[in-house]
mmCIF file of C-alpha atoms in Angstrom:
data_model
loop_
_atom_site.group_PDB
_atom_site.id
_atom_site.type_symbol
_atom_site.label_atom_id
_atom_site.label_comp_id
_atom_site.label_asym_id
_atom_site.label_seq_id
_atom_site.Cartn_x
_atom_site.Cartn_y
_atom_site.Cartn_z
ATOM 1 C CA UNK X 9 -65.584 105.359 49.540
ATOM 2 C CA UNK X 10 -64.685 106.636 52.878
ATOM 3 C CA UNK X 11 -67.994 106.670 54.450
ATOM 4 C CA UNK X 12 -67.624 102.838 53.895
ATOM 5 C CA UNK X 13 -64.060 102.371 54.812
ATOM 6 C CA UNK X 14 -64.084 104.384 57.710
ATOM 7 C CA UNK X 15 -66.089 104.730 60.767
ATOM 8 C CA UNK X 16 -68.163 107.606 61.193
ATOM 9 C CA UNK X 17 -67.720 108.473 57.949
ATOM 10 C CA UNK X 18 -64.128 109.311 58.263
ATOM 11 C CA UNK X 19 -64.684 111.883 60.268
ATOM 12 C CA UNK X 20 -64.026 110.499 63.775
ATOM 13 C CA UNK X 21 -62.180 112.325 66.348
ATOM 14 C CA UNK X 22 -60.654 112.788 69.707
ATOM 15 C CA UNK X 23 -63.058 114.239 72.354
ATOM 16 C CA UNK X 24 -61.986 117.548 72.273
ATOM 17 C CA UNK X 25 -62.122 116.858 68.014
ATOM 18 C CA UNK X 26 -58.766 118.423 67.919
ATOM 19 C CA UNK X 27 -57.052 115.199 65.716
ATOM 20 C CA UNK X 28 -59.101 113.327 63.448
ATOM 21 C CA UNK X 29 -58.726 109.553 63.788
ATOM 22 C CA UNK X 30 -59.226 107.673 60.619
ATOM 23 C CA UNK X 31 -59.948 104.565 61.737
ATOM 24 C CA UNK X 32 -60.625 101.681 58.962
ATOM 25 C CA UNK X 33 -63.626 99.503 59.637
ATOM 26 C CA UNK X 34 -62.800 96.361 57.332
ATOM 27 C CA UNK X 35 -61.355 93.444 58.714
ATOM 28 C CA UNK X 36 -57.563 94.653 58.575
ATOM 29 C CA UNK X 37 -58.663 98.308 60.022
ATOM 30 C CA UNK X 38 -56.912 101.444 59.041
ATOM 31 C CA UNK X 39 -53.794 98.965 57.968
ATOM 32 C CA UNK X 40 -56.187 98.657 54.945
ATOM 33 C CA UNK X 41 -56.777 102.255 53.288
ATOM 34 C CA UNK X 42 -53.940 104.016 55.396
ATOM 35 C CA UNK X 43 -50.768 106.026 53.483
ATOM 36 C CA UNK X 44 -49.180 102.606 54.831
ATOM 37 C CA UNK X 45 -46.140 105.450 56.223
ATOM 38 C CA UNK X 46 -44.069 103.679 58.766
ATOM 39 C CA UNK X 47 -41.959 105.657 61.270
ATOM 40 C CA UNK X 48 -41.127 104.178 64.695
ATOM 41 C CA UNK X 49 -41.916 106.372 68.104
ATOM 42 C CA UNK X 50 -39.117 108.273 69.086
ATOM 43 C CA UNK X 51 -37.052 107.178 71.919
ATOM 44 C CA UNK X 52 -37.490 110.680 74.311
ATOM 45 C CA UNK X 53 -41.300 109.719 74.046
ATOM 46 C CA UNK X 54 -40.954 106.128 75.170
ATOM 47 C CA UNK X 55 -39.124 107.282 78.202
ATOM 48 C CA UNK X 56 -41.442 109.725 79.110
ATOM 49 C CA UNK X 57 -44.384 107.478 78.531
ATOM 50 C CA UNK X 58 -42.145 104.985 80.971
ATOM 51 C CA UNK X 59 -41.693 107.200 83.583
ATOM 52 C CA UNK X 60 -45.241 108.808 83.304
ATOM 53 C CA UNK X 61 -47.290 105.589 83.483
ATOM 54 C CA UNK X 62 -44.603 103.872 85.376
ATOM 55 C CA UNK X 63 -44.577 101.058 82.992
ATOM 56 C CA UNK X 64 -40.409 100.042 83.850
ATOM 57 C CA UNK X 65 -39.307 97.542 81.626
ATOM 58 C CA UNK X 66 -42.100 97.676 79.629
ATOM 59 C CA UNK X 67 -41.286 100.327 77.225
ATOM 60 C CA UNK X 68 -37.570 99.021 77.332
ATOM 61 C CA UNK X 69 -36.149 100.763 73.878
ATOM 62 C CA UNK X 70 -34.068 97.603 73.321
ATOM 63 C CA UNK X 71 -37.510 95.753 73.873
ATOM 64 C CA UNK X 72 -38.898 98.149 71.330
ATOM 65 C CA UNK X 73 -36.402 98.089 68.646
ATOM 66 C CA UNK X 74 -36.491 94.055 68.407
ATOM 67 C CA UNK X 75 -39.950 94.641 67.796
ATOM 68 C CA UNK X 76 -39.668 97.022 65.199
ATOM 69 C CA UNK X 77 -37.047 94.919 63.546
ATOM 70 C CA UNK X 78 -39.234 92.156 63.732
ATOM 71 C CA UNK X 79 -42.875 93.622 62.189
ATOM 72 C CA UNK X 80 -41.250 95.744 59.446
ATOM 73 C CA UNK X 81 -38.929 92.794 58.163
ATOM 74 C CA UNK X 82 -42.715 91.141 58.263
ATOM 75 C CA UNK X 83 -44.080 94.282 56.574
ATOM 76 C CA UNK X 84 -41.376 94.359 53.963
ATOM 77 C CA UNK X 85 -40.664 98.083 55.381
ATOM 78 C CA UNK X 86 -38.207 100.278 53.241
ATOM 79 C CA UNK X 87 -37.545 103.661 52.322
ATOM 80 C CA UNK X 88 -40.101 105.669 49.696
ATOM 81 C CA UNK X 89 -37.686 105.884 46.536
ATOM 82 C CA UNK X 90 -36.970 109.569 45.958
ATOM 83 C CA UNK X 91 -37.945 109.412 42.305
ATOM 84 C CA UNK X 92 -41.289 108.584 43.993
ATOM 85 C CA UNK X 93 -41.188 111.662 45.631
ATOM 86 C CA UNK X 94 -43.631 114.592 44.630
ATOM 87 C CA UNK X 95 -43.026 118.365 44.345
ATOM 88 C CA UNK X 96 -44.381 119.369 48.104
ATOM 89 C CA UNK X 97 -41.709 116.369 49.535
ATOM 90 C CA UNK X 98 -38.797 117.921 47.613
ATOM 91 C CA UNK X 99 -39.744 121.896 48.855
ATOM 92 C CA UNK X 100 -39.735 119.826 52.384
ATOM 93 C CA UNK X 101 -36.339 118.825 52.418
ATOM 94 C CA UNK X 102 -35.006 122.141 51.091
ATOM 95 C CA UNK X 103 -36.709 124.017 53.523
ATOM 96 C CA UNK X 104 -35.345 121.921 55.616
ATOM 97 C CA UNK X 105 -32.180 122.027 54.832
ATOM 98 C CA UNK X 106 -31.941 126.094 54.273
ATOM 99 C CA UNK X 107 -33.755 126.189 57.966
ATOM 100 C CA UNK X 108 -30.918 123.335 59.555
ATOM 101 C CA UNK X 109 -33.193 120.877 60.414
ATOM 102 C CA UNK X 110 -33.095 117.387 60.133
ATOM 103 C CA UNK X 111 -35.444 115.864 57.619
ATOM 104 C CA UNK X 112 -35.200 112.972 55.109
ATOM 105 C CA UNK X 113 -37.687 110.524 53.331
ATOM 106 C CA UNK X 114 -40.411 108.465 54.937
ATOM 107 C CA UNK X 115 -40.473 104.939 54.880
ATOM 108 C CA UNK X 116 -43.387 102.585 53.765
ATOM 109 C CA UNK X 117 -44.951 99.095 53.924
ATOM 110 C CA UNK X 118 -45.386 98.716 50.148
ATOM 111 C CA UNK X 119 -44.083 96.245 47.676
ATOM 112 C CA UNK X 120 -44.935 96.553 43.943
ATOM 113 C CA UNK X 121 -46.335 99.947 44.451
ATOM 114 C CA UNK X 122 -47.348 101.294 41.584
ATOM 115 C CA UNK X 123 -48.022 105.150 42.755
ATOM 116 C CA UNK X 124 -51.476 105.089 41.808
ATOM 117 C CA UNK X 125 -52.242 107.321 44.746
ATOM 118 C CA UNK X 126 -55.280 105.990 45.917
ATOM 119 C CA UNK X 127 -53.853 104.543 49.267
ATOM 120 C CA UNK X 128 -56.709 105.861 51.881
ATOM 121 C CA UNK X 129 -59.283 104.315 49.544
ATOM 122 C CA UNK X 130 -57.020 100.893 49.310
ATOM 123 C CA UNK X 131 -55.016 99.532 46.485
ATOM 124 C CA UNK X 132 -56.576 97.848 43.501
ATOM 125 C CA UNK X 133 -53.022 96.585 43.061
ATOM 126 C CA UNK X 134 -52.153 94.706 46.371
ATOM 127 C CA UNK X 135 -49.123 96.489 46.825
ATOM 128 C CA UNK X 136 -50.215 97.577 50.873
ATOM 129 C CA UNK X 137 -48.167 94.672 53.065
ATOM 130 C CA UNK X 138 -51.198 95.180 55.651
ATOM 131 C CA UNK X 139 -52.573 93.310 58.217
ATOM 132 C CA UNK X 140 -55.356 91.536 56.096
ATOM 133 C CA UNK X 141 -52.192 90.735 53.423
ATOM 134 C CA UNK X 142 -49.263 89.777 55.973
ATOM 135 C CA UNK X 143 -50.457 89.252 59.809
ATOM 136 C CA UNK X 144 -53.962 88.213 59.766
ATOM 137 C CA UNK X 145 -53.134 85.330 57.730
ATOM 138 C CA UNK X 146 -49.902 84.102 60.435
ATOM 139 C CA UNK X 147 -52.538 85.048 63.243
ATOM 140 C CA UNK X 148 -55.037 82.788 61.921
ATOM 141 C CA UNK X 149 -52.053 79.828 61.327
ATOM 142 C CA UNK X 150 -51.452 80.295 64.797
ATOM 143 C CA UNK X 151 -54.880 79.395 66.251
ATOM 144 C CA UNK X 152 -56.958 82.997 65.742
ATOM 145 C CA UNK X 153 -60.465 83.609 65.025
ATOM 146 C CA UNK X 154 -61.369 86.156 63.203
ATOM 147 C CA UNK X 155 -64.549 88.176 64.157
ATOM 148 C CA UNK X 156 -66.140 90.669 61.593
ATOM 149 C CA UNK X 157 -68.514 93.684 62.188
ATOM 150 C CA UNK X 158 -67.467 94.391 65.525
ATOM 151 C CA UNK X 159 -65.410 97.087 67.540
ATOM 152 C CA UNK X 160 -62.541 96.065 69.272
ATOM 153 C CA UNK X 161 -62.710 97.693 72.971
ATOM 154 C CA UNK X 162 -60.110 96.563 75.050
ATOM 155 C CA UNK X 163 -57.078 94.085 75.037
ATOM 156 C CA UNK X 164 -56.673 91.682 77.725
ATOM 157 C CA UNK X 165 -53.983 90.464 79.111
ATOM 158 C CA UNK X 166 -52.092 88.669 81.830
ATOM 159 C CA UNK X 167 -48.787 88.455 82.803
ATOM 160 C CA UNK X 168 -47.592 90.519 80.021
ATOM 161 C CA UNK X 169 -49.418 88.041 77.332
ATOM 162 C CA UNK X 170 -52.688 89.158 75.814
ATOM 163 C CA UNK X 171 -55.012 86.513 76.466
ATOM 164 C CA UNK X 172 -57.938 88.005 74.376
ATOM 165 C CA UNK X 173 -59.953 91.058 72.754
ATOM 166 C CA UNK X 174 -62.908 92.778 74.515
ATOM 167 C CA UNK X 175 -65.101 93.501 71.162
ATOM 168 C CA UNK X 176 -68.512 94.576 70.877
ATOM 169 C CA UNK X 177 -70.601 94.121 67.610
ATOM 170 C CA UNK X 178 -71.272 96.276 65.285
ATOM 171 C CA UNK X 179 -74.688 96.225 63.635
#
C-alpha cells in the first residue's frame, strides 16, 4: 500500500535525502496514513524561528497555544493510554528515568482506536480524527473546494489571511 498512499513511493526526501518525508497523496495527505502522534513545537524553537526569519508577532507563543488549543479540541487530541503502550515505549521511559531525563507518553488524534497497528496504511476502523474525517468537512461548510490529484505548491496570502493554494496537477 504505500506506493499508493504515498508519493514517490514513500520514499521521498529532503535534498540532501537526510529525513525521509512521508507525504500522503489522498485527499487528506499524510493526516490520512500517519501514526496520527500529536506533539506541539517547542517554545525555544518558535523563538528562534521568530528571531531568525524575523517574523515578530507572528510566531507569538500565546498566538500559538490558542491555536493548539483550538485544532486538538477539533482533533479530539489526548494522551496514548499506557496500557496501550508496547514493550520498546516502557524500556523508553526507564531509560529515561535511570538516565534523568524527562520523558513521558505521546499524545494522539484517535478516538475508538482499536490498536490494530496499521496506522501508516490507514485505519479500516475510522478511529484517525484526520483532516478528511474532521477539517475537510468544516472547510468545505465554510465555502472550500476541494481539488483532487494535484500538488499543493504554495499558500497565498495577504494581510496575514490565506487567500488561496498555488497547486499544480498531478497526472
Amino acid at each position: 500500500m504505500l506506493p499508493r498512499l504515498y508519493w514517490d513511493a514513500a520514499g521521498r526526501t529532503t535534498d540532501d535525502r537526510r529525513i525521509r518525508v512521508h507525504q500522503g497523496k489522498g485527499v487528506g495527505g499524510s493526516t490520512l496514513h500517519n501514526l496520527n502522534l500529536c506533539k506541539r513545537i517547542p517554545e525555544p524553537l518558535l523563538r528562534q524561528w521568530a528571531a531568525q526569519r524575523a517574523l515578530g508577532g507572528v510566531l507569538d507563543t500565546r498566538k500559538w497555544d490558542a491555536l493548539y488549543t483550538e485544532v486538538e479540541a477539533m482533533l479530539e487530541v489526548s494522551e496514548v493510554p499506557r496500557d496501550r503502550w508496547n514493550r520498546h515505549n516502557l524500556l523508553l521511559e526507564q531509560a529515561c528515568k535511570v538516565l534523568g531525563w524527562r520523558g513521558g507518553g505521546l499524545r494522539h488524534n484517535r478516538s475508538g482506536c482499536v490498536g490494530s497497528g496499521f496506522c501508516e496504511i490507514g485505519c479500516a476502523y475510522d478511529g484517525k480524527n484526520n483532516a478528511a474525517k474532521v477539517l475537510l468537512p468544516r472547510a468545505i461548510r465554510a465555502g472550500a473546494e476541494v481539488v483532487v490529484r494535484c500538488q499543493a505548491v504554495r499558500i497565498l496570502h495577504e494581510q496575514g489571511r490565506v487567500t488561496g493554494v498555488e497547486a499544480h496537477e498531478v497526472v
